[in-house]
PDB file of C-alpha atoms and ligand atoms in Angstrom:
ATOM      1  CA  MET A 751     235.643 112.462  16.694  1.00 86.00           C
ATOM      2  CA  ARG A 752     232.463 110.996  15.364  1.00 97.00           C
ATOM      3  CA  LYS A 753     228.617 111.634  15.581  1.00 96.00           C
ATOM      4  CA  ARG A 754     226.303 109.875  17.998  1.00 98.00           C
ATOM      5  CA  ILE A 755     223.079 109.655  15.953  1.00 98.00           C
ATOM      6  CA  VAL A 756     219.132 108.929  17.134  1.00 98.00           C
ATOM      7  CA  ALA A 757     217.495 108.142  13.448  1.00 98.00           C
ATOM      8  CA  GLY A 758     213.641 107.187  12.571  1.00 98.00           C
ATOM      9  CA  ASN A 759     212.416 105.223   9.759  1.00 98.00           C
ATOM     10  CA  TRP A 760     208.371 106.199   9.647  1.00 98.00           C
ATOM     11  CA  LYS A 761     208.080 103.468   6.790  1.00 98.00           C
ATOM     12  CA  MET A 762     205.082 103.938   5.136  1.00 98.00           C
ATOM     13  CA  ASN A 763     203.154 105.497   8.332  1.00 98.00           C
ATOM     14  CA  LYS A 764     201.264 108.826   9.195  1.00 98.00           C
ATOM     15  CA  THR A 765     198.813 110.767   6.701  1.00 98.00           C
ATOM     16  CA  LEU A 766     200.554 114.458   5.659  1.00 98.00           C
ATOM     17  CA  LYS A 767     198.655 115.831   8.414  1.00 98.00           C
ATOM     18  CA  GLU A 768     199.876 113.075  10.882  1.00 98.00           C
ATOM     19  CA  GLY A 769     203.104 113.535  10.216  1.00 98.00           C
ATOM     20  CA  ILE A 770     203.519 117.338  11.079  1.00 98.00           C
ATOM     21  CA  GLU A 771     201.868 116.577  14.224  1.00 98.00           C
ATOM     22  CA  LEU A 772     204.023 114.339  14.758  1.00 98.00           C
ATOM     23  CA  ALA A 773     207.506 116.335  13.715  1.00 98.00           C
ATOM     24  CA  ARG A 774     206.347 118.805  15.668  1.00 98.00           C
ATOM     25  CA  GLU A 775     206.337 116.934  18.739  1.00 98.00           C
ATOM     26  CA  ILE A 776     208.809 115.315  18.051  1.00 98.00           C
ATOM     27  CA  GLU A 777     210.612 119.102  17.667  1.00 97.00           C
ATOM     28  CA  LEU A 778     209.282 120.256  20.765  1.00 97.00           C
ATOM     29  CA  GLN A 779     210.598 117.606  23.449  1.00 96.00           C
ATOM     30  CA  VAL A 780     214.030 118.289  21.291  1.00 96.00           C
ATOM     31  CA  GLU A 781     214.146 122.168  22.316  1.00 95.00           C
ATOM     32  CA  LYS A 782     213.888 121.516  25.840  1.00 93.00           C
ATOM     33  CA  GLN A 783     216.631 118.585  25.804  1.00 91.00           C
ATOM     34  CA  GLU A 784     219.761 119.964  27.569  1.00 89.00           C
ATOM     35  CA  ASP A 785     222.202 118.187  25.964  1.00 89.00           C
ATOM     36  CA  LYS A 786     221.579 118.212  22.483  1.00 89.00           C
ATOM     37  CA  SER A 787     224.868 116.544  21.705  1.00 91.00           C
ATOM     38  CA  ALA A 788     222.942 113.385  19.883  1.00 95.00           C
ATOM     39  CA  GLY A 789     222.103 114.104  15.923  1.00 97.00           C
ATOM     40  CA  VAL A 790     218.207 113.719  15.404  1.00 98.00           C
ATOM     41  CA  ILE A 791     217.408 112.764  12.694  1.00 98.00           C
ATOM     42  CA  ILE A 792     213.191 111.964  11.019  1.00 98.00           C
ATOM     43  CA  GLY A 793     213.088 109.524   7.659  1.00 98.00           C
ATOM     44  CA  LEU A 794     209.544 110.767   6.498  1.00 98.00           C
ATOM     45  CA  PRO A 795     208.092 109.580   3.092  1.00 98.00           C
ATOM     46  CA  PHE A 796     208.611 111.385  -0.076  1.00 98.00           C
ATOM     47  CA  ILE A 797     205.023 112.948   0.741  1.00 98.00           C
ATOM     48  CA  HIS A 798     206.167 114.696   3.839  1.00 98.00           C
ATOM     49  CA  LEU A 799     209.456 115.595   2.607  1.00 98.00           C
ATOM     50  CA  SER A 800     208.767 119.568   1.672  1.00 98.00           C
ATOM     51  CA  GLU A 801     206.257 120.386   4.394  1.00 98.00           C
ATOM     52  CA  VAL A 802     207.984 118.977   6.914  1.00 98.00           C
ATOM     53  CA  SER A 803     211.238 120.566   5.718  1.00 98.00           C
ATOM     54  CA  LYS A 804     209.498 123.941   6.276  1.00 98.00           C
ATOM     55  CA  ILE A 805     208.499 123.836   9.522  1.00 97.00           C
ATOM     56  CA  VAL A 806     210.961 122.124  11.818  1.00 97.00           C
ATOM     57  CA  ASN A 807     214.055 124.187  12.817  1.00 97.00           C
ATOM     58  CA  HIS A 808     216.524 121.926  11.183  1.00 97.00           C
ATOM     59  CA  LYS A 809     219.395 122.757  13.562  1.00 96.00           C
ATOM     60  CA  LEU A 810     217.332 120.783  15.692  1.00 97.00           C
ATOM     61  CA  ILE A 811     216.030 117.820  13.220  1.00 97.00           C
ATOM     62  CA  SER A 812     217.426 116.815  10.122  1.00 98.00           C
ATOM     63  CA  ILE A 813     215.321 114.697   7.564  1.00 98.00           C
ATOM     64  CA  ALA A 814     216.036 111.880   5.647  1.00 98.00           C
ATOM     65  CA  ALA A 815     214.100 110.652   2.929  1.00 98.00           C
ATOM     66  CA  GLN A 816     213.789 106.521   2.846  1.00 98.00           C
ATOM     67  CA  ASN A 817     214.686 105.569  -0.600  1.00 98.00           C
ATOM     68  CA  CYS A 818     215.956 107.443  -3.905  1.00 98.00           C
ATOM     69  CA  SER A 819     216.542 106.377  -6.904  1.00 98.00           C
ATOM     70  CA  SER A 820     219.212 105.024  -8.839  1.00 98.00           C
ATOM     71  CA  GLU A 821     218.613 107.063 -12.177  1.00 98.00           C
ATOM     72  CA  PRO A 822     219.256 110.786 -12.158  1.00 98.00           C
ATOM     73  CA  ARG A 823     216.324 111.669 -14.207  1.00 98.00           C
ATOM     74  CA  GLY A 824     213.407 110.679 -16.484  1.00 98.00           C
ATOM     75  CA  ALA A 825     210.727 108.248 -17.966  1.00 98.00           C
ATOM     76  CA  PHE A 826     210.615 106.590 -14.891  1.00 98.00           C
ATOM     77  CA  THR A 827     207.297 106.809 -13.970  1.00 98.00           C
ATOM     78  CA  GLY A 828     206.719 106.538  -9.987  1.00 97.00           C
ATOM     79  CA  GLU A 829     210.582 107.183  -8.955  1.00 98.00           C
ATOM     80  CA  VAL A 830     211.565 110.243  -6.788  1.00 98.00           C
ATOM     81  CA  SER A 831     215.107 111.340  -7.768  1.00 98.00           C
ATOM     82  CA  ALA A 832     217.850 112.763  -5.331  1.00 98.00           C
ATOM     83  CA  GLU A 833     217.522 115.903  -7.367  1.00 98.00           C
ATOM     84  CA  MET A 834     214.147 116.687  -6.229  1.00 98.00           C
ATOM     85  CA  ILE A 835     214.615 115.228  -2.967  1.00 98.00           C
ATOM     86  CA  LYS A 836     217.457 117.604  -2.257  1.00 98.00           C
ATOM     87  CA  SER A 837     215.256 120.382  -4.031  1.00 98.00           C
ATOM     88  CA  THR A 838     213.055 120.389  -0.583  1.00 98.00           C
ATOM     89  CA  GLY A 839     215.308 121.679   1.586  1.00 98.00           C
ATOM     90  CA  ILE A 840     216.420 117.970   3.660  1.00 98.00           C
ATOM     91  CA  GLU A 841     220.019 116.583   4.540  1.00 98.00           C
ATOM     92  CA  TYR A 842     219.541 113.160   4.041  1.00 98.00           C
ATOM     93  CA  VAL A 843     218.915 109.842   2.473  1.00 98.00           C
ATOM     94  CA  ILE A 844     218.324 106.068   3.866  1.00 98.00           C
ATOM     95  CA  ILE A 845     219.831 103.850   1.119  1.00 98.00           C
ATOM     96  CA  GLY A 846     219.656 100.146   0.977  1.00 98.00           C
ATOM     97  CA  HIS A 847     217.456  99.601   3.766  1.00 98.00           C
ATOM     98  CA  SER A 848     216.455  95.842   4.319  1.00 97.00           C
ATOM     99  CA  GLU A 849     212.923  95.804   2.534  1.00 97.00           C
ATOM    100  CA  ARG A 850     214.575  97.753  -0.111  1.00 98.00           C
ATOM    101  CA  ARG A 851     216.515  94.924  -0.920  1.00 97.00           C
ATOM    102  CA  SER A 852     214.041  92.546   0.002  1.00 96.00           C
ATOM    103  CA  TYR A 853     210.890  93.653  -1.356  1.00 97.00           C
ATOM    104  CA  PHE A 854     212.155  95.822  -3.983  1.00 97.00           C
ATOM    105  CA  ASN A 855     214.681  93.093  -5.396  1.00 97.00           C
ATOM    106  CA  GLU A 856     217.931  96.243  -4.582  1.00 98.00           C
ATOM    107  CA  ASP A 857     220.929  94.926  -4.940  1.00 98.00           C
ATOM    108  CA  ASN A 858     224.225  96.117  -3.812  1.00 98.00           C
ATOM    109  CA  GLU A 859     224.869  97.485  -7.464  1.00 98.00           C
ATOM    110  CA  THR A 860     221.736  99.813  -7.891  1.00 98.00           C
ATOM    111  CA  LEU A 861     222.173 100.693  -4.170  1.00 98.00           C
ATOM    112  CA  ASN A 862     225.831 101.916  -5.475  1.00 98.00           C
ATOM    113  CA  LYS A 863     224.033 103.925  -8.281  1.00 98.00           C
ATOM    114  CA  LYS A 864     221.923 105.386  -5.545  1.00 98.00           C
ATOM    115  CA  VAL A 865     224.604 106.676  -2.877  1.00 98.00           C
ATOM    116  CA  LYS A 866     226.249 108.474  -5.413  1.00 98.00           C
ATOM    117  CA  LEU A 867     223.567 109.566  -7.393  1.00 98.00           C
ATOM    118  CA  ALA A 868     222.766 111.459  -3.509  1.00 98.00           C
ATOM    119  CA  LEU A 869     226.689 112.332  -2.604  1.00 98.00           C
ATOM    120  CA  GLU A 870     226.326 114.224  -6.438  1.00 98.00           C
ATOM    121  CA  ASN A 871     223.553 116.278  -4.677  1.00 98.00           C
ATOM    122  CA  SER A 872     224.874 116.657  -1.680  1.00 98.00           C
ATOM    123  CA  LEU A 873     222.569 114.549   0.600  1.00 98.00           C
ATOM    124  CA  LYS A 874     223.964 112.129   2.904  1.00 98.00           C
ATOM    125  CA  PRO A 875     223.454 108.515   2.725  1.00 98.00           C
ATOM    126  CA  ILE A 876     222.824 106.007   5.230  1.00 98.00           C
ATOM    127  CA  PHE A 877     223.463 103.659   4.408  1.00 98.00           C
ATOM    128  CA  CYS A 878     221.840 100.137   5.317  1.00 98.00           C
ATOM    129  CA  ILE A 879     222.749  96.834   5.486  1.00 98.00           C
ATOM    130  CA  GLY A 880     222.855  93.412   7.460  1.00 98.00           C
ATOM    131  CA  GLU A 881     222.394  90.026   7.196  1.00 97.00           C
ATOM    132  CA  GLN A 882     219.244  87.686   6.656  1.00 95.00           C
ATOM    133  CA  LEU A 883     218.464  85.026   9.655  1.00 94.00           C
ATOM    134  CA  GLU A 884     219.275  81.882   7.762  1.00 94.00           C
ATOM    135  CA  GLU A 885     223.075  83.672   7.378  1.00 96.00           C
ATOM    136  CA  ARG A 886     223.940  84.442  11.210  1.00 95.00           C
ATOM    137  CA  LYS A 887     222.216  80.651  12.085  1.00 94.00           C
ATOM    138  CA  GLN A 888     224.938  79.519   9.740  1.00 96.00           C
ATOM    139  CA  GLU A 889     227.499  81.946  10.830  1.00 97.00           C
ATOM    140  CA  LYS A 890     227.961  83.981   8.150  1.00 98.00           C
ATOM    141  CA  GLN A 891     226.526  87.616   9.038  1.00 98.00           C
ATOM    142  CA  PHE A 892     230.287  89.194   8.619  1.00 98.00           C
ATOM    143  CA  GLU A 893     230.411  87.977   4.647  1.00 98.00           C
ATOM    144  CA  ALA A 894     227.295  88.848   4.205  1.00 98.00           C
ATOM    145  CA  VAL A 895     227.770  92.420   5.797  1.00 98.00           C
ATOM    146  CA  ASN A 896     231.631  92.138   3.832  1.00 98.00           C
ATOM    147  CA  LYS A 897     229.797  91.689   0.783  1.00 98.00           C
ATOM    148  CA  GLN A 898     226.965  94.908   0.832  1.00 98.00           C
ATOM    149  CA  LEU A 899     230.157  96.467   1.889  1.00 98.00           C
ATOM    150  CA  ARG A 900     232.518  96.336  -0.543  1.00 98.00           C
ATOM    151  CA  GLU A 901     230.048  96.167  -3.627  1.00 98.00           C
ATOM    152  CA  GLY A 902     227.485  99.126  -2.215  1.00 98.00           C
ATOM    153  CA  LEU A 903     230.146 101.412  -0.988  1.00 98.00           C
ATOM    154  CA  PHE A 904     233.976 100.805  -0.824  1.00 98.00           C
ATOM    155  CA  ASP A 905     234.422 102.124  -4.374  1.00 98.00           C
ATOM    156  CA  LEU A 906     233.573 105.325  -3.180  1.00 98.00           C
ATOM    157  CA  ASP A 907     237.097 107.730  -2.519  1.00 98.00           C
ATOM    158  CA  ASP A 908     237.821 108.839   0.707  1.00 98.00           C
ATOM    159  CA  GLU A 909     235.960 112.579   0.652  1.00 98.00           C
ATOM    160  CA  GLU A 910     232.999 110.769  -0.684  1.00 98.00           C
ATOM    161  CA  PHE A 911     232.888 108.066   2.596  1.00 98.00           C
ATOM    162  CA  SER A 912     233.726 110.449   4.583  1.00 98.00           C
ATOM    163  CA  LYS A 913     229.965 111.989   4.497  1.00 98.00           C
ATOM    164  CA  ILE A 914     228.058 107.919   4.652  1.00 98.00           C
ATOM    165  CA  ILE A 915     226.676 106.810   7.971  1.00 98.00           C
ATOM    166  CA  ILE A 916     225.995 103.311   7.852  1.00 98.00           C
ATOM    167  CA  ALA A 917     223.182 101.390   9.639  1.00 98.00           C
ATOM    168  CA  TYR A 918     223.823  97.722  10.992  1.00 98.00           C
ATOM    169  CA  GLU A 919     220.611  96.372  11.043  1.00 97.00           C
ATOM    170  CA  PRO A 920     220.202  92.011  10.914  1.00 97.00           C
ATOM    171  CA  VAL A 921     217.321  91.361   8.929  1.00 96.00           C
ATOM    172  CA  TRP A 922     215.625  88.972  11.713  1.00 94.00           C
ATOM    173  CA  ALA A 923     215.582  91.930  14.306  1.00 94.00           C
ATOM    174  CA  ILE A 924     213.492  94.109  12.252  1.00 92.00           C
ATOM    175  CA  GLY A 925     210.212  94.831  13.072  1.00 87.00           C
ATOM    176  CA  THR A 926     210.325  91.522  15.082  1.00 88.00           C
ATOM    177  CA  GLY A 927     210.423  92.489  18.721  1.00 85.00           C
ATOM    178  CA  GLU A 928     213.840  90.072  18.498  1.00 85.00           C
ATOM    179  CA  THR A 929     216.861  92.704  19.000  1.00 89.00           C
ATOM    180  CA  ALA A 930     220.917  91.892  18.608  1.00 92.00           C
ATOM    181  CA  THR A 931     222.270  91.337  22.037  1.00 95.00           C
ATOM    182  CA  PRO A 932     224.410  94.475  22.731  1.00 96.00           C
ATOM    183  CA  GLN A 933     227.487  91.485  22.227  1.00 97.00           C
ATOM    184  CA  GLN A 934     226.228  90.665  18.710  1.00 97.00           C
ATOM    185  CA  ALA A 935     225.697  94.479  18.388  1.00 97.00           C
ATOM    186  CA  GLN A 936     229.072  95.511  19.089  1.00 98.00           C
ATOM    187  CA  GLU A 937     230.953  92.884  17.685  1.00 98.00           C
ATOM    188  CA  MET A 938     229.279  93.686  14.145  1.00 98.00           C
ATOM    189  CA  HIS A 939     230.014  97.365  14.951  1.00 98.00           C
ATOM    190  CA  LYS A 940     233.662  97.144  15.483  1.00 98.00           C
ATOM    191  CA  TYR A 941     233.896  94.273  12.415  1.00 98.00           C
ATOM    192  CA  ILE A 942     232.807  96.773  10.038  1.00 98.00           C
ATOM    193  CA  ARG A 943     234.493  99.796  12.026  1.00 98.00           C
ATOM    194  CA  LYS A 944     237.525  97.473  11.196  1.00 98.00           C
ATOM    195  CA  LEU A 945     236.515  96.617   7.273  1.00 98.00           C
ATOM    196  CA  VAL A 946     236.552 101.003   6.851  1.00 98.00           C
ATOM    197  CA  THR A 947     240.068 101.228   8.596  1.00 98.00           C
ATOM    198  CA  GLU A 948     241.864  98.184   6.053  1.00 98.00           C
ATOM    199  CA  THR A 949     239.353  99.999   3.497  1.00 98.00           C
ATOM    200  CA  TYR A 950     240.350 103.363   4.190  1.00 98.00           C
ATOM    201  CA  ASN A 951     242.121 104.662   7.123  1.00 98.00           C
ATOM    202  CA  GLN A 952     241.666 105.291  10.846  1.00 98.00           C
ATOM    203  CA  GLU A 953     241.147 108.669  10.906  1.00 98.00           C
ATOM    204  CA  ILE A 954     237.823 107.866   8.101  1.00 98.00           C
ATOM    205  CA  ALA A 955     236.725 104.731  10.415  1.00 98.00           C
ATOM    206  CA  ASP A 956     236.853 106.392  13.585  1.00 98.00           C
ATOM    207  CA  ASN A 957     234.647 109.611  12.237  1.00 98.00           C
ATOM    208  CA  THR A 958     232.343 106.832  10.767  1.00 98.00           C
ATOM    209  CA  THR A 959     229.315 106.674  12.528  1.00 98.00           C
ATOM    210  CA  ILE A 960     227.543 102.882  12.586  1.00 98.00           C
ATOM    211  CA  LEU A 961     224.126 103.151  13.685  1.00 98.00           C
ATOM    212  CA  TYR A 962     222.306  99.790  15.195  1.00 97.00           C
ATOM    213  CA  GLY A 963     219.148  99.454  14.069  1.00 97.00           C
ATOM    214  CA  GLY A 964     216.114  96.213  14.620  1.00 96.00           C
ATOM    215  CA  SER A 965     213.565  96.282  18.284  1.00 94.00           C
ATOM    216  CA  CYS A 966     215.392  99.399  19.301  1.00 96.00           C
ATOM    217  CA  LYS A 967     213.119 100.512  21.884  1.00 96.00           C
ATOM    218  CA  PRO A 968     213.269 102.860  25.072  1.00 97.00           C
ATOM    219  CA  THR A 969     214.125  99.759  27.193  1.00 96.00           C
ATOM    220  CA  ASN A 970     217.139  98.588  25.270  1.00 96.00           C
ATOM    221  CA  ALA A 971     218.605 101.434  23.751  1.00 97.00           C
ATOM    222  CA  LYS A 972     220.769 102.628  26.492  1.00 97.00           C
ATOM    223  CA  GLU A 973     222.342  99.050  27.145  1.00 97.00           C
ATOM    224  CA  LEU A 974     223.009  98.842  23.144  1.00 97.00           C
ATOM    225  CA  PHE A 975     224.080 102.836  22.525  1.00 97.00           C
ATOM    226  CA  SER A 976     226.608 102.034  25.619  1.00 97.00           C
ATOM    227  CA  ASN A 977     228.921  99.964  23.650  1.00 98.00           C
ATOM    228  CA  PRO A 978     232.323 101.468  21.924  1.00 98.00           C
ATOM    229  CA  ASP A 979     231.528 101.111  18.516  1.00 98.00           C
ATOM    230  CA  VAL A 980     226.996 101.922  18.842  1.00 98.00           C
ATOM    231  CA  ASP A 981     226.846 105.189  17.940  1.00 98.00           C
ATOM    232  CA  GLY A 982     223.211 105.331  17.889  1.00 98.00           C
ATOM    233  CA  GLY A 983     220.013 104.246  16.466  1.00 98.00           C
ATOM    234  CA  LEU A 984     218.038 104.088  13.402  1.00 98.00           C
ATOM    235  CA  ILE A 985     214.691 102.931  14.385  1.00 98.00           C
ATOM    236  CA  GLY A 986     211.219 102.283  13.200  1.00 97.00           C
ATOM    237  CA  GLY A 987     208.413 101.062  14.917  1.00 97.00           C
ATOM    238  CA  ALA A 988     209.837 103.516  18.010  1.00 97.00           C
ATOM    239  CA  SER A 989     209.758 106.537  16.266  1.00 98.00           C
ATOM    240  CA  LEU A 990     205.931 106.532  15.509  1.00 98.00           C
ATOM    241  CA  LYS A 991     205.390 107.676  18.703  1.00 98.00           C
ATOM    242  CA  ALA A 992     206.991 110.965  19.590  1.00 97.00           C
ATOM    243  CA  ASP A 993     208.009 110.285  23.608  1.00 97.00           C
ATOM    244  CA  ASP A 994     209.525 106.964  22.789  1.00 97.00           C
ATOM    245  CA  PHE A 995     211.458 107.884  20.480  1.00 98.00           C
ATOM    246  CA  PHE A 996     212.458 110.935  22.275  1.00 97.00           C
ATOM    247  CA  GLU A 997     213.401 108.443  25.429  1.00 97.00           C
ATOM    248  CA  ILE A 998     216.080 106.728  23.045  1.00 97.00           C
ATOM    249  CA  ILE A 999     217.592 110.045  21.630  1.00 97.00           C
ATOM    250  CA  ASN A1000     218.228 110.576  25.422  1.00 95.00           C
ATOM    251  CA  SER A1001     219.770 106.651  26.025  1.00 95.00           C
ATOM    252  CA  PHE A1002     223.237 107.633  25.745  1.00 93.00           C
TER     253      PHE A1002
HETATM  254  P1  LIG B 602     212.394  98.575  14.046  1.00 97.44           P
HETATM  255  O1  LIG B 602     212.573  99.231  12.595  1.00 97.44           O
HETATM  256  O2  LIG B 602     213.165  99.411  14.951  1.00 97.44           O
HETATM  257  O3  LIG B 602     210.851  98.457  14.237  1.00 97.44           O
HETATM  258  O4  LIG B 602     212.421  96.714  13.902  1.00 97.44           O
HETATM  259  C1  LIG B 602     214.098  98.897  12.707  1.00 97.44           C
HETATM  260  C2  LIG B 602     214.208  99.795  11.040  1.00 97.44           C
HETATM  261  O5  LIG B 602     213.716  98.923  10.311  1.00 97.44           O
HETATM  262  O6  LIG B 602     215.038 100.552  10.642  1.00 97.44           O
END
């Protein structure tokens, strides 16, 4: 059966020194935890990957990059390739976060290229999808998510798709303090799983981890994670404090 996961997304926060300290703090707490069945991932800025990868116990904490290039290598100043990321010894890469989609104009076609390069380099993608506020208001949220999945992921074969983690993050809930209700989250996660069943099969759908993201915090994580199709969270703001992040990890 699918793995439950809590993944932190530090975004553009923490100097290298602060990042190392935070990773150590999180690891200390996870180490003491009795029930270690939930996976813990921290999503770090590129600059932290290599150092933090060396100091954490990867059996307790896995590491994700927050992006990778859509090109394999070459003259792309400022870009970081999936191959380079993999060479730091980490396991995951967040692809298609709504901030990448909106501020850096990343479309589904580009994201699909990133997903394939990640997989070719043995990185597991955490693929983010989610509707804008306008789309929710017009009740077009299912259509929006369907398109992102079809164009971003659904040309992968069974084996490739089995390595994907999906993160549903309604854009109106990210960093706004406004969270989707547990009912809204469950409704969308169930819909996503249904699409995966139709595109692949029941077994693959049952094994796909679908995270919720968007103002998930210690006070609402339990209620969100208690839904049958919500397999954990992608946590922004609340992942920057070890205590808050740990409380969320303990919310299953
Ligand atoms: P937030 O961010 O928890 O701060 O809303 C979530 C995310 O962007 O992944």
